[in-house]
PDB file of C-alpha atoms in Angstrom:
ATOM      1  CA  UNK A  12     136.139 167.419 157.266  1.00 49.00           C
ATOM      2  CA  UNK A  13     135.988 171.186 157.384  1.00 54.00           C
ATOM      3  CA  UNK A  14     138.839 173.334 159.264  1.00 52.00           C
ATOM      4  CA  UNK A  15     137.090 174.030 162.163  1.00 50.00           C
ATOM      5  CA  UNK A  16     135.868 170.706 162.982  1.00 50.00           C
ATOM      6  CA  UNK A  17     139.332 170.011 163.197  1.00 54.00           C
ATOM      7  CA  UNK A  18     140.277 172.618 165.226  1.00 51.00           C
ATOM      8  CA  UNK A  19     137.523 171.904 167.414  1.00 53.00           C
ATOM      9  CA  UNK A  20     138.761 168.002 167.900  1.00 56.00           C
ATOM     10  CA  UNK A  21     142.223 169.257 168.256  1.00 56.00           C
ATOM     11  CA  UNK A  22     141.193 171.748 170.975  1.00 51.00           C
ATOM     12  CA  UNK A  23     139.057 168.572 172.914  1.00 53.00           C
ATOM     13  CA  UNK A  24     142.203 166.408 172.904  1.00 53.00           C
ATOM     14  CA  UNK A  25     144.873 169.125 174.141  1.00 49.00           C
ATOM     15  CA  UNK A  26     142.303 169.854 176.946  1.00 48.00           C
ATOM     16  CA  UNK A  27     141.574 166.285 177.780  1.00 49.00           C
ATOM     17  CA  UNK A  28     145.530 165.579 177.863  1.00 45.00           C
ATOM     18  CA  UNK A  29     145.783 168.580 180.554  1.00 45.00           C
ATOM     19  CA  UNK A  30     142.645 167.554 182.727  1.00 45.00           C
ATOM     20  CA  UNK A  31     143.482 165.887 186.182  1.00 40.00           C
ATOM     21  CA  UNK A  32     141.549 163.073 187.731  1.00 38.00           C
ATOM     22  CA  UNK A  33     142.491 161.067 190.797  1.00 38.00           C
ATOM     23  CA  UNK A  34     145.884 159.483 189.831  1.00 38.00           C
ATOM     24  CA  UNK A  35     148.053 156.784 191.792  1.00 39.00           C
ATOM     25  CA  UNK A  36     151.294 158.729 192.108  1.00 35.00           C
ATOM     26  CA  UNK A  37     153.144 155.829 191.222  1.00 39.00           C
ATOM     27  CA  UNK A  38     151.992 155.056 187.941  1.00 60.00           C
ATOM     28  CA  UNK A  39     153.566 156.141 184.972  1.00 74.00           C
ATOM     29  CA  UNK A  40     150.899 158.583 183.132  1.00 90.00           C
ATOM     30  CA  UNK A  41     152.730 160.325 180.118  1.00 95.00           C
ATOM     31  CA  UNK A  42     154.010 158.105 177.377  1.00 95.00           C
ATOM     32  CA  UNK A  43     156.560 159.200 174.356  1.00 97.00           C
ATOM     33  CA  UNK A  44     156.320 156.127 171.723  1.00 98.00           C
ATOM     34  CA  UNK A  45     157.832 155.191 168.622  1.00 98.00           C
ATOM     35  CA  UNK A  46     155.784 153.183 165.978  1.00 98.00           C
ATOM     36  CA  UNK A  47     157.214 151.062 163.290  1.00 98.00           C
ATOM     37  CA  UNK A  48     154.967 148.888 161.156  1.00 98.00           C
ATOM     38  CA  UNK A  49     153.999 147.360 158.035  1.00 97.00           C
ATOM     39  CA  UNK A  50     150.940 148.392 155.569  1.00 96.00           C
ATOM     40  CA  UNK A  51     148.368 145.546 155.339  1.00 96.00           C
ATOM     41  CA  UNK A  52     146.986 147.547 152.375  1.00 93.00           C
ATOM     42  CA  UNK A  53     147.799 146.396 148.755  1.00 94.00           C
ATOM     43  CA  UNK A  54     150.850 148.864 148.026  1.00 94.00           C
ATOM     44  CA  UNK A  55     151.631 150.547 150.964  1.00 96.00           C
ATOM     45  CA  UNK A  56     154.953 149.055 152.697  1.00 96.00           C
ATOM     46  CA  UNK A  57     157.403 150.692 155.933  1.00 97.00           C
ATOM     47  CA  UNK A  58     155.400 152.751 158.135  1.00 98.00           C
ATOM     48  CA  UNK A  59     156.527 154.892 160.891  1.00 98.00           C
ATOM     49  CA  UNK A  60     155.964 157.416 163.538  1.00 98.00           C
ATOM     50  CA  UNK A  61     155.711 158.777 166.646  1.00 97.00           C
ATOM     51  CA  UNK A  62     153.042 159.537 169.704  1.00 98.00           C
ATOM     52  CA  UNK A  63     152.533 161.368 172.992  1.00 98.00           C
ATOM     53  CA  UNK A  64     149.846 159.416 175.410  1.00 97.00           C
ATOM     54  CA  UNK A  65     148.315 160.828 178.437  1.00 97.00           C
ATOM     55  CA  UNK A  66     146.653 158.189 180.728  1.00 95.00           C
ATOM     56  CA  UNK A  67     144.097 159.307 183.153  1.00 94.00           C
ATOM     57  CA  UNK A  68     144.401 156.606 185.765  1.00 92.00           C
ATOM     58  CA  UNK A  69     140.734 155.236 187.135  1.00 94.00           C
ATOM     59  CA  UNK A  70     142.332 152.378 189.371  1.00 92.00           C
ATOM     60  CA  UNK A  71     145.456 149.722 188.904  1.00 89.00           C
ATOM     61  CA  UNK A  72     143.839 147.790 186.216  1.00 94.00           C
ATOM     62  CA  UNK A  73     142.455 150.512 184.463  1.00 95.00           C
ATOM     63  CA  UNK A  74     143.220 153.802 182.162  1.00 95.00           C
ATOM     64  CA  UNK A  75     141.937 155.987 180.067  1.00 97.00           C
ATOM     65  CA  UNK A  76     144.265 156.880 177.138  1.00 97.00           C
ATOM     66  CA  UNK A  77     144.497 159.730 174.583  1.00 98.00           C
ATOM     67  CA  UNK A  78     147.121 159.162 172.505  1.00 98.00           C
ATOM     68  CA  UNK A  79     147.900 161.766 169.487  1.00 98.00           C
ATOM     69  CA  UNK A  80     150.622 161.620 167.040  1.00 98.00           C
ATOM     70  CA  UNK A  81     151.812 161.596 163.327  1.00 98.00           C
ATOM     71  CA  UNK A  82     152.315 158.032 160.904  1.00 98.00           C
ATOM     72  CA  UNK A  83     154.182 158.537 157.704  1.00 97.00           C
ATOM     73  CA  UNK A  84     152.934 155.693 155.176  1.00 97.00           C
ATOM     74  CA  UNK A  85     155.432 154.843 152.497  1.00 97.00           C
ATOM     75  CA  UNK A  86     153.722 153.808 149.210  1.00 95.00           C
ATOM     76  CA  UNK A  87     155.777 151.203 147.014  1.00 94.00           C
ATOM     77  CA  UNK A  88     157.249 151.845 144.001  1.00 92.00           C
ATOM     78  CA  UNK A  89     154.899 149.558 142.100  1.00 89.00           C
ATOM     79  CA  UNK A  90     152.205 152.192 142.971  1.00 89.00           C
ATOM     80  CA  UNK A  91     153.354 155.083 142.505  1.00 89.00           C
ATOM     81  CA  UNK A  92     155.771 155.430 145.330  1.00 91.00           C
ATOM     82  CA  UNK A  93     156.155 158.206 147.527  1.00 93.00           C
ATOM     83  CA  UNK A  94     154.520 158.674 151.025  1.00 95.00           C
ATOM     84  CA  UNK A  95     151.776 160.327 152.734  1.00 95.00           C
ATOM     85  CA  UNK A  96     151.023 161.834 155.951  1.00 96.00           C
ATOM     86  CA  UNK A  97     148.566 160.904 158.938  1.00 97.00           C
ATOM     87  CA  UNK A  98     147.572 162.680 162.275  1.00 98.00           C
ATOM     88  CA  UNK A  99     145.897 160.308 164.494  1.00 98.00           C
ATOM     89  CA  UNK A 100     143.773 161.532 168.091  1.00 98.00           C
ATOM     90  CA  UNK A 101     142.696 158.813 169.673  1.00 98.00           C
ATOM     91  CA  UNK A 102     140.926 157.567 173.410  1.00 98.00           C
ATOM     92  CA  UNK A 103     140.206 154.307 174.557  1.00 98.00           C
ATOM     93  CA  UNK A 104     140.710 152.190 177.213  1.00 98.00           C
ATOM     94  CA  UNK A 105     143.732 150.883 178.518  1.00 97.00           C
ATOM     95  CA  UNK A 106     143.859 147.149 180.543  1.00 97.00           C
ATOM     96  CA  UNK A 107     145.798 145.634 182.872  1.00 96.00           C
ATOM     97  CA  UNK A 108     145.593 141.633 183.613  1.00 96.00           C
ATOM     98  CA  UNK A 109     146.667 142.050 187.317  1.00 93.00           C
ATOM     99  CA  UNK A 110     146.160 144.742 189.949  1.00 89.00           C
ATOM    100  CA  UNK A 111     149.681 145.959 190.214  1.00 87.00           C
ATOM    101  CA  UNK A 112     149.558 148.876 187.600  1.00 82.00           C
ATOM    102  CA  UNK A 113     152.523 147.104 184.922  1.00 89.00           C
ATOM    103  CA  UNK A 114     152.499 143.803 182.831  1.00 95.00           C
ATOM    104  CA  UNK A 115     150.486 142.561 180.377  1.00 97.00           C
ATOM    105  CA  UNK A 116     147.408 144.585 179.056  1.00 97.00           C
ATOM    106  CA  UNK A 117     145.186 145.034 176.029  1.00 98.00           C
ATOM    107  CA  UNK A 118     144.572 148.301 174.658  1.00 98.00           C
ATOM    108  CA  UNK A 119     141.308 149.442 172.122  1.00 98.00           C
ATOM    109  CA  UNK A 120     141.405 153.362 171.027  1.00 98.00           C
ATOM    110  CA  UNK A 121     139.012 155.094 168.484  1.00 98.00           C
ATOM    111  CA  UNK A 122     139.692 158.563 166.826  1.00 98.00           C
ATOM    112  CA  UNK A 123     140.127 160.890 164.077  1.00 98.00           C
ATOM    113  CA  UNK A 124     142.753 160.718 161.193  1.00 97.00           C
ATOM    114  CA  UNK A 125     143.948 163.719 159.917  1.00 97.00           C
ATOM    115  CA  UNK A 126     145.559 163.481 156.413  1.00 95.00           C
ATOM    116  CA  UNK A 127     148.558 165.774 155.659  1.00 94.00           C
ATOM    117  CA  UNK A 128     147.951 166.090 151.843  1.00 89.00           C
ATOM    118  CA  UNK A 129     145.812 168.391 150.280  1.00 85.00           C
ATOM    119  CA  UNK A 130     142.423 166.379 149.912  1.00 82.00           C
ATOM    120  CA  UNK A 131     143.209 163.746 152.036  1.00 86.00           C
ATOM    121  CA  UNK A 132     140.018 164.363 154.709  1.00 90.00           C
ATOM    122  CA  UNK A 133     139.990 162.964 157.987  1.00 95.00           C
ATOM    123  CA  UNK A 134     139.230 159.198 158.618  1.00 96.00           C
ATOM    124  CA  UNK A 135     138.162 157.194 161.438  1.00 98.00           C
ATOM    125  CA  UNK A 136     140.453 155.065 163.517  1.00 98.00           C
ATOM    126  CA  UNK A 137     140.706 151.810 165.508  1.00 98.00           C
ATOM    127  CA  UNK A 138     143.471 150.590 166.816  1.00 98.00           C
ATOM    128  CA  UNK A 139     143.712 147.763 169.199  1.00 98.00           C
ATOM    129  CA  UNK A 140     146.738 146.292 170.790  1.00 98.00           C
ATOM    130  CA  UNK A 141     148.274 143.794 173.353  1.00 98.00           C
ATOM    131  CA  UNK A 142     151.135 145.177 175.230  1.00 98.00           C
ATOM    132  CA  UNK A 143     153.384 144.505 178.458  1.00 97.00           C
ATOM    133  CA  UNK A 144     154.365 147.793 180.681  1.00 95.00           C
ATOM    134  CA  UNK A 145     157.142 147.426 183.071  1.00 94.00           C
ATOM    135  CA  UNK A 146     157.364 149.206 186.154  1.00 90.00           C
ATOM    136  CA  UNK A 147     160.166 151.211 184.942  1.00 93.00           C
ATOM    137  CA  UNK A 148     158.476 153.046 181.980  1.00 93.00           C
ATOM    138  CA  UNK A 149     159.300 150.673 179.334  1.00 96.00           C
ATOM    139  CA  UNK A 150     156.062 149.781 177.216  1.00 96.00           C
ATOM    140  CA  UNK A 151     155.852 147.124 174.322  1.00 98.00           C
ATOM    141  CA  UNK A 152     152.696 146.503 172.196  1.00 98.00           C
ATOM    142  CA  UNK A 153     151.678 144.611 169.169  1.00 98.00           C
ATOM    143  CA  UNK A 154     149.237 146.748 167.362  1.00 98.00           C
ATOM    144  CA  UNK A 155     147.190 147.422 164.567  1.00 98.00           C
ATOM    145  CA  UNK A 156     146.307 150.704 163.172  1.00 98.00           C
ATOM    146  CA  UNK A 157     143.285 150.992 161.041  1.00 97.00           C
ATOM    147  CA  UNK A 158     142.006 154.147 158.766  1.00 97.00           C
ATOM    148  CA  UNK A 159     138.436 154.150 157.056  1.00 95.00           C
ATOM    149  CA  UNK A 160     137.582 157.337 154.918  1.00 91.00           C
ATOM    150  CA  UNK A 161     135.996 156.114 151.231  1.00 86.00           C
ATOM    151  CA  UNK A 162     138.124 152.505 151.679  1.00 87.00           C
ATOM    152  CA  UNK A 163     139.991 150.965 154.121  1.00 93.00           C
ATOM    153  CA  UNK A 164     143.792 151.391 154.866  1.00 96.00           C
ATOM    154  CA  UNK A 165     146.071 150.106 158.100  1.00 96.00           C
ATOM    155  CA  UNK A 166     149.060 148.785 159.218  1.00 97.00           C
ATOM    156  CA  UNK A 167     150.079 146.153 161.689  1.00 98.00           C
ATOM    157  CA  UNK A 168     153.213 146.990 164.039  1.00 98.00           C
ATOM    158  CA  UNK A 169     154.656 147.785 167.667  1.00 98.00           C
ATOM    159  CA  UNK A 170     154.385 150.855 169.787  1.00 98.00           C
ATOM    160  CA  UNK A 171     158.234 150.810 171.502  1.00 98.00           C
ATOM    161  CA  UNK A 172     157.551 153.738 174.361  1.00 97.00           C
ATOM    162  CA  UNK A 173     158.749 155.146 177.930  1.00 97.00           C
ATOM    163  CA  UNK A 174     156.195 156.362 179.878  1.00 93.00           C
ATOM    164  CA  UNK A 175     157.127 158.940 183.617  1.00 91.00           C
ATOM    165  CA  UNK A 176     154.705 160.474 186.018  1.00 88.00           C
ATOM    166  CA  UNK A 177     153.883 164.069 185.759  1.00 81.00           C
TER     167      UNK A 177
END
């Protein structure tokens, strides 16, 4: 993908994380997560990383996320070894089983992939998830991470994060 499409989807997720929408005040809308995994690819093995997520809150039951971050893939030494970079910049849709605003939700987000090595390209990405939110911040999902840019590559894992009001 060429520089300034990238610059352009960067741009349209830093002004969708700032843009205000009607928002319960007690909900927790800003999320810092850690993401540990494993690659379900054929050579890749620990993978791990970090995300910001802004949720735009329609009602109780339902959010809008957009999630950005950075995955490093670790590639075993049977191929190659080494590791390799990816951005991701995601939205979706974030929810909740009941109408109180914490517990148990599922989570689908689709995005761009941007690959930190020279050549790398951007990729596509889906990544759903089942989680459980409690009302303190805490937030603990089973995930998967998909990547699709000339093949196919993922990783299967939990998002450990604290989310606060803004």
């Amino acid at each position: 993908m060429k520089t300034i499409t990238k610059i352009i989807a960067t741009s349209a997720a830093v002004v969708a994380l700032f843009f205000t929408t009607n928002v319960n005040a007690q909900s927790k809308n800003l999320g810092i997560g850690l993401n540990v995994g494993a690659g379900t690819t054929t050579g890749l093995g620990l993978v791990i990383g970090g995300d910001i997520r802004y949720q735009f809150n329609v009602d109780k039951q339902l959010s809008i996320p957009v999630t950005a971050g950075y995955n490093n893939f670790s590639v075993k030494d049977d191929f190659g070894g080494g590791s390799f970079g990816i951005i991701p910049v995601k939205v979706g849709a974030k929810y909740f089983f009941n109408d109180s605003g914490a517990g148990a939700y599922g989570l689908a987000e689709l995005g761009a992939g941007f690959g930190t090595s020279d050549g790398s390209g951007t990729s596509f990405v889906y990544s759903p998830a089942i989680g459980y939110a409690w009302s303190n911040g805490l937030d603990l999902a089973a995930k998967y991470e998909g990547y699709s840019n000339n093949g196919s590559i993922g990783f299967a894992g939990i998002r450990l994060a604290y989310g606060f009001s803004l």
